[in-house]
PDB file of C-alpha atoms in Angstrom:
ATOM      1  CA  ALA A 612       6.326  15.394  -5.052  1.00  0.00           C
ATOM      2  CA  GLN A 613       7.747  12.643  -2.939  1.00  0.00           C
ATOM      3  CA  THR A 614       9.336   9.588  -4.514  1.00  0.00           C
ATOM      4  CA  VAL A 615      10.426   6.243  -3.093  1.00  0.00           C
ATOM      5  CA  THR A 616      13.101   4.094  -4.698  1.00  0.00           C
ATOM      6  CA  GLN A 617      13.832   0.443  -4.041  1.00  0.00           C
ATOM      7  CA  SER A 618      16.931  -0.398  -6.033  1.00  0.00           C
ATOM      8  CA  GLN A 619      16.796  -4.174  -5.514  1.00  0.00           C
ATOM      9  CA  PRO A 620      14.021  -5.790  -7.580  1.00  0.00           C
ATOM     10  CA  GLU A 621      14.901  -9.201  -6.132  1.00  0.00           C
ATOM     11  CA  MET A 622      16.844 -10.514  -3.153  1.00  0.00           C
ATOM     12  CA  SER A 623      17.431 -13.955  -1.747  1.00  0.00           C
ATOM     13  CA  VAL A 624      18.532 -15.196   1.641  1.00  0.00           C
ATOM     14  CA  GLN A 625      19.218 -18.517   3.271  1.00  0.00           C
ATOM     15  CA  GLU A 626      16.865 -19.576   6.021  1.00  0.00           C
ATOM     16  CA  ALA A 627      18.098 -18.394   9.463  1.00  0.00           C
ATOM     17  CA  GLU A 628      20.374 -15.756   7.957  1.00  0.00           C
ATOM     18  CA  THR A 629      20.011 -11.982   7.857  1.00  0.00           C
ATOM     19  CA  VAL A 630      19.055  -9.858   4.875  1.00  0.00           C
ATOM     20  CA  THR A 631      18.782  -6.109   4.373  1.00  0.00           C
ATOM     21  CA  LEU A 632      16.421  -4.483   1.895  1.00  0.00           C
ATOM     22  CA  SER A 633      17.229  -0.972   0.722  1.00  0.00           C
ATOM     23  CA  CYS A 634      14.956   2.014   0.321  1.00  0.00           C
ATOM     24  CA  THR A 635      15.681   5.649  -0.419  1.00  0.00           C
ATOM     25  CA  TYR A 636      13.225   8.482  -0.715  1.00  0.00           C
ATOM     26  CA  ASP A 637      13.111  12.058  -1.796  1.00  0.00           C
ATOM     27  CA  THR A 638      11.182  14.751   0.009  1.00  0.00           C
ATOM     28  CA  SER A 639      11.446  18.362   1.033  1.00  0.00           C
ATOM     29  CA  GLU A 640       9.286  17.793   4.091  1.00  0.00           C
ATOM     30  CA  SER A 641      10.747  17.604   7.576  1.00  0.00           C
ATOM     31  CA  ASP A 642       8.016  15.552   9.200  1.00  0.00           C
ATOM     32  CA  TYR A 643       6.771  12.333   7.673  1.00  0.00           C
ATOM     33  CA  TYR A 644       6.324   8.623   8.211  1.00  0.00           C
ATOM     34  CA  LEU A 645       7.977   5.645   6.600  1.00  0.00           C
ATOM     35  CA  PHE A 646       6.654   2.120   6.352  1.00  0.00           C
ATOM     36  CA  TRP A 647       7.607  -1.323   5.210  1.00  0.00           C
ATOM     37  CA  TYR A 648       4.754  -3.469   3.939  1.00  0.00           C
ATOM     38  CA  LYS A 649       4.919  -7.177   3.131  1.00  0.00           C
ATOM     39  CA  GLN A 650       2.803  -8.728   0.376  1.00  0.00           C
ATOM     40  CA  PRO A 651       2.958 -12.557   0.331  1.00  0.00           C
ATOM     41  CA  PRO A 652       1.961 -14.257  -2.916  1.00  0.00           C
ATOM     42  CA  SER A 653      -1.797 -13.974  -3.506  1.00  0.00           C
ATOM     43  CA  ARG A 654      -2.354 -12.484  -0.067  1.00  0.00           C
ATOM     44  CA  GLN A 655      -2.972  -9.023   1.254  1.00  0.00           C
ATOM     45  CA  MET A 656      -0.350  -6.473   2.042  1.00  0.00           C
ATOM     46  CA  ILE A 657       0.371  -6.148   5.750  1.00  0.00           C
ATOM     47  CA  LEU A 658       2.339  -3.611   7.719  1.00  0.00           C
ATOM     48  CA  VAL A 659       5.719  -4.851   8.918  1.00  0.00           C
ATOM     49  CA  ILE A 660       7.156  -1.811  10.606  1.00  0.00           C
ATOM     50  CA  ARG A 661       6.712   1.955  10.845  1.00  0.00           C
ATOM     51  CA  GLN A 662       9.105   4.819  11.574  1.00  0.00           C
ATOM     52  CA  GLU A 663       8.255   8.385  12.503  1.00  0.00           C
ATOM     53  CA  ALA A 664      10.770  10.805  11.013  1.00  0.00           C
ATOM     54  CA  TYR A 665      10.981  12.870  14.198  1.00  0.00           C
ATOM     55  CA  LYS A 666      12.165   9.848  16.166  1.00  0.00           C
ATOM     56  CA  GLN A 667      15.897   9.237  16.112  1.00  0.00           C
ATOM     57  CA  GLN A 668      15.603   5.725  17.473  1.00  0.00           C
ATOM     58  CA  ASN A 669      15.246   3.037  14.845  1.00  0.00           C
ATOM     59  CA  ALA A 670      12.011   1.054  14.987  1.00  0.00           C
ATOM     60  CA  THR A 671      12.121  -2.651  15.837  1.00  0.00           C
ATOM     61  CA  GLU A 672       9.455  -5.343  15.635  1.00  0.00           C
ATOM     62  CA  ASN A 673      10.740  -8.744  16.699  1.00  0.00           C
ATOM     63  CA  ARG A 674      13.021  -9.980  13.891  1.00  0.00           C
ATOM     64  CA  PHE A 675      12.436  -6.856  11.810  1.00  0.00           C
ATOM     65  CA  SER A 676      14.361  -3.637  12.318  1.00  0.00           C
ATOM     66  CA  VAL A 677      15.095  -0.547  10.289  1.00  0.00           C
ATOM     67  CA  ASN A 678      18.117   1.631   9.745  1.00  0.00           C
ATOM     68  CA  PHE A 679      16.714   5.123   9.344  1.00  0.00           C
ATOM     69  CA  GLN A 680      19.186   7.722   8.119  1.00  0.00           C
ATOM     70  CA  LYS A 681      17.230  10.950   7.817  1.00  0.00           C
ATOM     71  CA  ALA A 682      20.005  13.075   6.373  1.00  0.00           C
ATOM     72  CA  ALA A 683      20.739  10.474   3.731  1.00  0.00           C
ATOM     73  CA  LYS A 684      17.004   9.840   3.160  1.00  0.00           C
ATOM     74  CA  SER A 685      17.572   6.145   3.570  1.00  0.00           C
ATOM     75  CA  PHE A 686      15.278   3.604   5.221  1.00  0.00           C
ATOM     76  CA  SER A 687      16.494   0.026   5.032  1.00  0.00           C
ATOM     77  CA  LEU A 688      14.794  -3.049   6.484  1.00  0.00           C
ATOM     78  CA  LYS A 689      16.781  -5.774   8.199  1.00  0.00           C
ATOM     79  CA  ILE A 690      15.257  -9.200   8.630  1.00  0.00           C
ATOM     80  CA  SER A 691      17.105 -11.380  11.114  1.00  0.00           C
ATOM     81  CA  ASP A 692      16.828 -15.161  11.408  1.00  0.00           C
ATOM     82  CA  SER A 693      14.956 -15.321   8.094  1.00  0.00           C
ATOM     83  CA  GLN A 694      12.087 -17.790   7.892  1.00  0.00           C
ATOM     84  CA  LEU A 695      10.393 -19.417   4.923  1.00  0.00           C
ATOM     85  CA  GLY A 696       7.280 -17.394   5.742  1.00  0.00           C
ATOM     86  CA  ASP A 697       9.201 -14.179   5.157  1.00  0.00           C
ATOM     87  CA  ALA A 698       9.189 -14.832   1.425  1.00  0.00           C
ATOM     88  CA  ALA A 699       7.135 -12.041  -0.112  1.00  0.00           C
ATOM     89  CA  MET A 700       7.230  -8.771  -1.991  1.00  0.00           C
ATOM     90  CA  TYR A 701       8.349  -5.980   0.324  1.00  0.00           C
ATOM     91  CA  PHE A 702       7.255  -2.411  -0.307  1.00  0.00           C
ATOM     92  CA  CYS A 703       8.740   0.690   1.214  1.00  0.00           C
ATOM     93  CA  ALA A 704       6.252   3.539   1.565  1.00  0.00           C
ATOM     94  CA  TYR A 705       6.213   7.217   2.516  1.00  0.00           C
ATOM     95  CA  ARG A 706       3.452   9.257   4.057  1.00  0.00           C
ATOM     96  CA  SER A 707       3.415  12.985   4.719  1.00  0.00           C
ATOM     97  CA  SER A 708       2.566  14.423   8.075  1.00  0.00           C
ATOM     98  CA  LEU A 709      -0.988  15.703   8.027  1.00  0.00           C
ATOM     99  CA  THR A 710      -0.111  18.326  10.610  1.00  0.00           C
ATOM    100  CA  GLN A 711       2.038  19.953   7.949  1.00  0.00           C
ATOM    101  CA  GLY A 712      -0.750  19.923   5.428  1.00  0.00           C
ATOM    102  CA  GLY A 713       0.530  16.886   3.625  1.00  0.00           C
ATOM    103  CA  SER A 714      -1.477  14.307   1.753  1.00  0.00           C
ATOM    104  CA  GLU A 715      -2.525  11.175   3.568  1.00  0.00           C
ATOM    105  CA  LYS A 716      -1.737   8.891   0.673  1.00  0.00           C
ATOM    106  CA  LEU A 717       1.016   6.320   0.791  1.00  0.00           C
ATOM    107  CA  VAL A 718       3.707   6.710  -1.835  1.00  0.00           C
ATOM    108  CA  PHE A 719       5.170   3.297  -2.569  1.00  0.00           C
ATOM    109  CA  GLY A 720       8.384   2.041  -4.067  1.00  0.00           C
ATOM    110  CA  LYS A 721       8.257  -0.634  -6.750  1.00  0.00           C
ATOM    111  CA  GLY A 722       9.001  -3.393  -4.282  1.00  0.00           C
ATOM    112  CA  THR A 723      11.668  -6.009  -3.625  1.00  0.00           C
ATOM    113  CA  LYS A 724      10.858  -9.660  -4.090  1.00  0.00           C
ATOM    114  CA  LEU A 725      12.457 -11.662  -1.294  1.00  0.00           C
ATOM    115  CA  THR A 726      13.101 -15.366  -1.704  1.00  0.00           C
ATOM    116  CA  VAL A 727      14.035 -17.459   1.317  1.00  0.00           C
ATOM    117  CA  ASN A 728      15.976 -20.605   0.511  1.00  0.00           C
ATOM    118  CA  PRO A 729      15.743 -23.617   2.838  1.00  0.00           C
TER     119      PRO A 729
ATOM    120  CA  ASP B1289     -11.717 -11.824  12.075  1.00  0.00           C
ATOM    121  CA  ALA B1290     -12.169  -8.215  11.118  1.00  0.00           C
ATOM    122  CA  MET B1291     -10.850  -7.689   7.650  1.00  0.00           C
ATOM    123  CA  VAL B1292     -10.929  -6.082   4.225  1.00  0.00           C
ATOM    124  CA  ILE B1293     -12.605  -8.214   1.552  1.00  0.00           C
ATOM    125  CA  GLN B1294     -12.390  -7.719  -2.181  1.00  0.00           C
ATOM    126  CA  ASN B1295     -14.620  -9.382  -4.726  1.00  0.00           C
ATOM    127  CA  PRO B1296     -14.009 -10.830  -7.132  1.00  0.00           C
ATOM    128  CA  ARG B1297     -10.348 -11.802  -6.764  1.00  0.00           C
ATOM    129  CA  TYR B1298     -10.032 -12.101 -10.544  1.00  0.00           C
ATOM    130  CA  GLN B1299     -12.089 -10.179 -13.054  1.00  0.00           C
ATOM    131  CA  VAL B1300     -11.983 -10.428 -16.825  1.00  0.00           C
ATOM    132  CA  THR B1301     -13.702  -7.813 -18.926  1.00  0.00           C
ATOM    133  CA  GLN B1302     -13.759  -6.770 -22.530  1.00  0.00           C
ATOM    134  CA  PHE B1303     -12.310  -3.600 -23.931  1.00  0.00           C
ATOM    135  CA  GLY B1304     -14.842  -0.816 -23.353  1.00  0.00           C
ATOM    136  CA  LYS B1305     -17.234  -2.882 -21.229  1.00  0.00           C
ATOM    137  CA  PRO B1306     -17.964  -1.269 -17.852  1.00  0.00           C
ATOM    138  CA  VAL B1307     -16.774  -3.167 -14.824  1.00  0.00           C
ATOM    139  CA  THR B1308     -17.279  -2.757 -11.074  1.00  0.00           C
ATOM    140  CA  LEU B1309     -14.936  -3.983  -8.371  1.00  0.00           C
ATOM    141  CA  SER B1310     -16.152  -4.360  -4.815  1.00  0.00           C
ATOM    142  CA  CYS B1311     -14.556  -3.813  -1.425  1.00  0.00           C
ATOM    143  CA  SER B1312     -16.085  -4.394   1.972  1.00  0.00           C
ATOM    144  CA  GLN B1313     -14.703  -4.053   5.462  1.00  0.00           C
ATOM    145  CA  THR B1314     -15.672  -5.256   8.904  1.00  0.00           C
ATOM    146  CA  LEU B1315     -13.237  -2.916  10.667  1.00  0.00           C
ATOM    147  CA  ASN B1316     -15.693   0.000  10.807  1.00  0.00           C
ATOM    148  CA  HIS B1317     -12.975   2.301   9.515  1.00  0.00           C
ATOM    149  CA  ASN B1318     -13.789   5.795   8.352  1.00  0.00           C
ATOM    150  CA  VAL B1319     -11.383   5.895   5.440  1.00  0.00           C
ATOM    151  CA  MET B1320     -11.361   3.648   2.379  1.00  0.00           C
ATOM    152  CA  TYR B1321      -8.762   3.828  -0.400  1.00  0.00           C
ATOM    153  CA  TRP B1322      -8.392   2.435  -3.896  1.00  0.00           C
ATOM    154  CA  TYR B1323      -4.915   1.799  -5.285  1.00  0.00           C
ATOM    155  CA  GLN B1324      -3.920   0.630  -8.763  1.00  0.00           C
ATOM    156  CA  GLN B1325      -0.884  -1.644  -9.019  1.00  0.00           C
ATOM    157  CA  LYS B1326       0.361  -2.421 -12.497  1.00  0.00           C
ATOM    158  CA  SER B1327       2.824  -5.206 -13.136  1.00  0.00           C
ATOM    159  CA  SER B1328       6.281  -4.467 -11.648  1.00  0.00           C
ATOM    160  CA  GLN B1329       5.152  -1.004 -10.564  1.00  0.00           C
ATOM    161  CA  ALA B1330       4.413   0.639  -7.265  1.00  0.00           C
ATOM    162  CA  PRO B1331       0.822   0.789  -6.048  1.00  0.00           C
ATOM    163  CA  LYS B1332      -0.664   4.179  -6.920  1.00  0.00           C
ATOM    164  CA  LEU B1333      -3.531   5.857  -5.104  1.00  0.00           C
ATOM    165  CA  LEU B1334      -6.555   6.569  -7.289  1.00  0.00           C
ATOM    166  CA  PHE B1335      -8.876   8.105  -4.704  1.00  0.00           C
ATOM    167  CA  HIS B1336     -10.173   7.723  -1.193  1.00  0.00           C
ATOM    168  CA  TYR B1337     -13.240   8.366   0.916  1.00  0.00           C
ATOM    169  CA  TYR B1338     -13.150   9.891   4.349  1.00  0.00           C
ATOM    170  CA  ASP B1339     -16.590   8.852   5.516  1.00  0.00           C
ATOM    171  CA  LYS B1340     -18.743  10.171   2.639  1.00  0.00           C
ATOM    172  CA  ASP B1341     -16.239  12.772   1.549  1.00  0.00           C
ATOM    173  CA  PHE B1342     -14.703  11.753  -1.794  1.00  0.00           C
ATOM    174  CA  ASN B1343     -11.102  12.727  -2.530  1.00  0.00           C
ATOM    175  CA  ASN B1344      -9.797  12.210  -6.045  1.00  0.00           C
ATOM    176  CA  GLU B1345      -6.112  12.212  -6.916  1.00  0.00           C
ATOM    177  CA  ALA B1346      -5.285  14.848  -9.497  1.00  0.00           C
ATOM    178  CA  ASP B1347      -3.941  12.381 -12.045  1.00  0.00           C
ATOM    179  CA  THR B1348      -6.694   9.761 -11.786  1.00  0.00           C
ATOM    180  CA  PRO B1349      -8.372   9.391 -15.192  1.00  0.00           C
ATOM    181  CA  ASP B1350     -12.057  10.320 -15.479  1.00  0.00           C
ATOM    182  CA  ASN B1351     -12.688   6.740 -16.565  1.00  0.00           C
ATOM    183  CA  PHE B1352     -12.385   5.725 -12.922  1.00  0.00           C
ATOM    184  CA  GLN B1353     -15.231   6.437 -10.526  1.00  0.00           C
ATOM    185  CA  SER B1354     -16.059   5.330  -7.038  1.00  0.00           C
ATOM    186  CA  ARG B1355     -19.081   4.934  -4.804  1.00  0.00           C
ATOM    187  CA  ARG B1356     -19.386   4.423  -1.091  1.00  0.00           C
ATOM    188  CA  PRO B1357     -23.034   3.708  -0.217  1.00  0.00           C
ATOM    189  CA  ASN B1358     -22.270   3.025   3.453  1.00  0.00           C
ATOM    190  CA  THR B1359     -19.374   2.641   5.874  1.00  0.00           C
ATOM    191  CA  SER B1360     -18.765  -0.992   4.990  1.00  0.00           C
ATOM    192  CA  PHE B1361     -18.739  -0.943   1.207  1.00  0.00           C
ATOM    193  CA  CYS B1362     -16.844   0.875  -1.481  1.00  0.00           C
ATOM    194  CA  PHE B1363     -16.957   0.268  -5.236  1.00  0.00           C
ATOM    195  CA  LEU B1364     -14.569   1.063  -8.037  1.00  0.00           C
ATOM    196  CA  ASP B1365     -16.247   1.603 -11.409  1.00  0.00           C
ATOM    197  CA  ILE B1366     -14.274   1.631 -14.633  1.00  0.00           C
ATOM    198  CA  ARG B1367     -16.588   3.078 -17.236  1.00  0.00           C
ATOM    199  CA  SER B1368     -14.740   2.051 -20.394  1.00  0.00           C
ATOM    200  CA  PRO B1369     -11.778  -0.173 -19.597  1.00  0.00           C
ATOM    201  CA  GLY B1370      -8.802   0.025 -21.880  1.00  0.00           C
ATOM    202  CA  LEU B1371      -5.939  -2.406 -22.209  1.00  0.00           C
ATOM    203  CA  GLY B1372      -3.846  -0.080 -20.074  1.00  0.00           C
ATOM    204  CA  ASP B1373      -6.240  -0.508 -17.157  1.00  0.00           C
ATOM    205  CA  ALA B1374      -5.248  -4.125 -16.647  1.00  0.00           C
ATOM    206  CA  ALA B1375      -3.788  -4.200 -13.156  1.00  0.00           C
ATOM    207  CA  MET B1376      -4.219  -5.331  -9.588  1.00  0.00           C
ATOM    208  CA  TYR B1377      -6.648  -3.072  -7.726  1.00  0.00           C
ATOM    209  CA  LEU B1378      -6.088  -2.829  -4.013  1.00  0.00           C
ATOM    210  CA  CYS B1379      -8.608  -1.601  -1.493  1.00  0.00           C
ATOM    211  CA  ALA B1380      -7.384  -0.353   1.862  1.00  0.00           C
ATOM    212  CA  THR B1381      -8.952   1.109   4.975  1.00  0.00           C
ATOM    213  CA  SER B1382      -7.744   3.108   7.929  1.00  0.00           C
ATOM    214  CA  PRO B1383      -9.418   4.250  11.138  1.00  0.00           C
ATOM    215  CA  GLY B1384      -8.937   7.928  10.362  1.00  0.00           C
ATOM    216  CA  ARG B1385      -6.741  10.428   8.658  1.00  0.00           C
ATOM    217  CA  TYR B1386      -4.002  10.612  11.249  1.00  0.00           C
ATOM    218  CA  SER B1387      -0.528  10.046   9.909  1.00  0.00           C
ATOM    219  CA  THR B1388      -0.007   7.256  12.389  1.00  0.00           C
ATOM    220  CA  ASP B1389      -3.083   5.363  11.248  1.00  0.00           C
ATOM    221  CA  THR B1390      -2.159   2.086   9.654  1.00  0.00           C
ATOM    222  CA  GLN B1391      -3.728   1.244   6.314  1.00  0.00           C
ATOM    223  CA  TYR B1392      -5.174  -2.264   6.138  1.00  0.00           C
ATOM    224  CA  PHE B1393      -5.233  -3.816   2.700  1.00  0.00           C
ATOM    225  CA  GLY B1394      -7.474  -6.326   1.023  1.00  0.00           C
ATOM    226  CA  PRO B1395      -6.056  -9.141  -1.144  1.00  0.00           C
ATOM    227  CA  GLY B1396      -6.719  -7.236  -4.345  1.00  0.00           C
ATOM    228  CA  THR B1397      -8.687  -7.847  -7.536  1.00  0.00           C
ATOM    229  CA  ARG B1398      -6.677  -8.671 -10.616  1.00  0.00           C
ATOM    230  CA  LEU B1399      -8.351  -7.133 -13.651  1.00  0.00           C
ATOM    231  CA  THR B1400      -7.725  -8.487 -17.136  1.00  0.00           C
ATOM    232  CA  VAL B1401      -8.952  -6.523 -20.147  1.00  0.00           C
ATOM    233  CA  LEU B1402      -9.379  -8.474 -23.397  1.00  0.00           C
TER     234      LEU B1402
END
C-alpha cells in the first residue's frame, strides 16, 4: 500500500518570503500522480498543483512550484512571495495510475499547517 | 458558481443515534467520494460512487453506509455512531475516473458524538 509522509506538522513564513513544504511517499508503482491540496480554515480543500510521475519537468502554477525527485520519492512544494492568503493546511496526496490497475483514491499525508506572518 | 455543498456544516449526535450527512454538487460529475478526516490525521477514503456503482474501501466499517439517489446528491449514513466516529467528513467529486481528473471538495461536516 502507498503511504505519504509530511514530516513538518507546522511551518511559518514571513510575508513576501519563500517557504518549502516537504513530502515523501512510498510506492512500488512506476506510474502515478502527486498533488498538493490547500485547505484554508473552515473552507474547502482546493487543488494547488499536480505532477504526473512520467513527466521529468517540475510542475509550476504561478507562485507555486514543486521539486519532484522520483528516485528519492520526494515531492516538495515551494511557495514564492508568500501572501497572507496562503495561510492554510497543506496536504500532499498520491494517486495511482488507473491504466496500471491502481485505485483511484487519493492517499493523503497528515498535512502541514502554514502560518504567514505579516 | 458550480460547487460541492455539504449540509450541515456541524452535526452533533448522541452515541448510537443514527445520523445522515448530505452532499450535493452542481458540477454534474460522475464520481462522488466520502472521506473521513480525524483530528491531526490524513483524510481517509471511506467509499465512492461512480455513477450508481458503489465502491467500498476494504477497511471501511459496516457502520458506514452511503446512498446516491441521483447524480447531484450523495448521503453518508452512520448507523450507530461511536465516540471514535467523531471527525470531519469530506465529500468530493470528480468528472470521471481518469487519473488526471481533479477531485473537488466540499467544506466538510464536522461530526461530534456525545
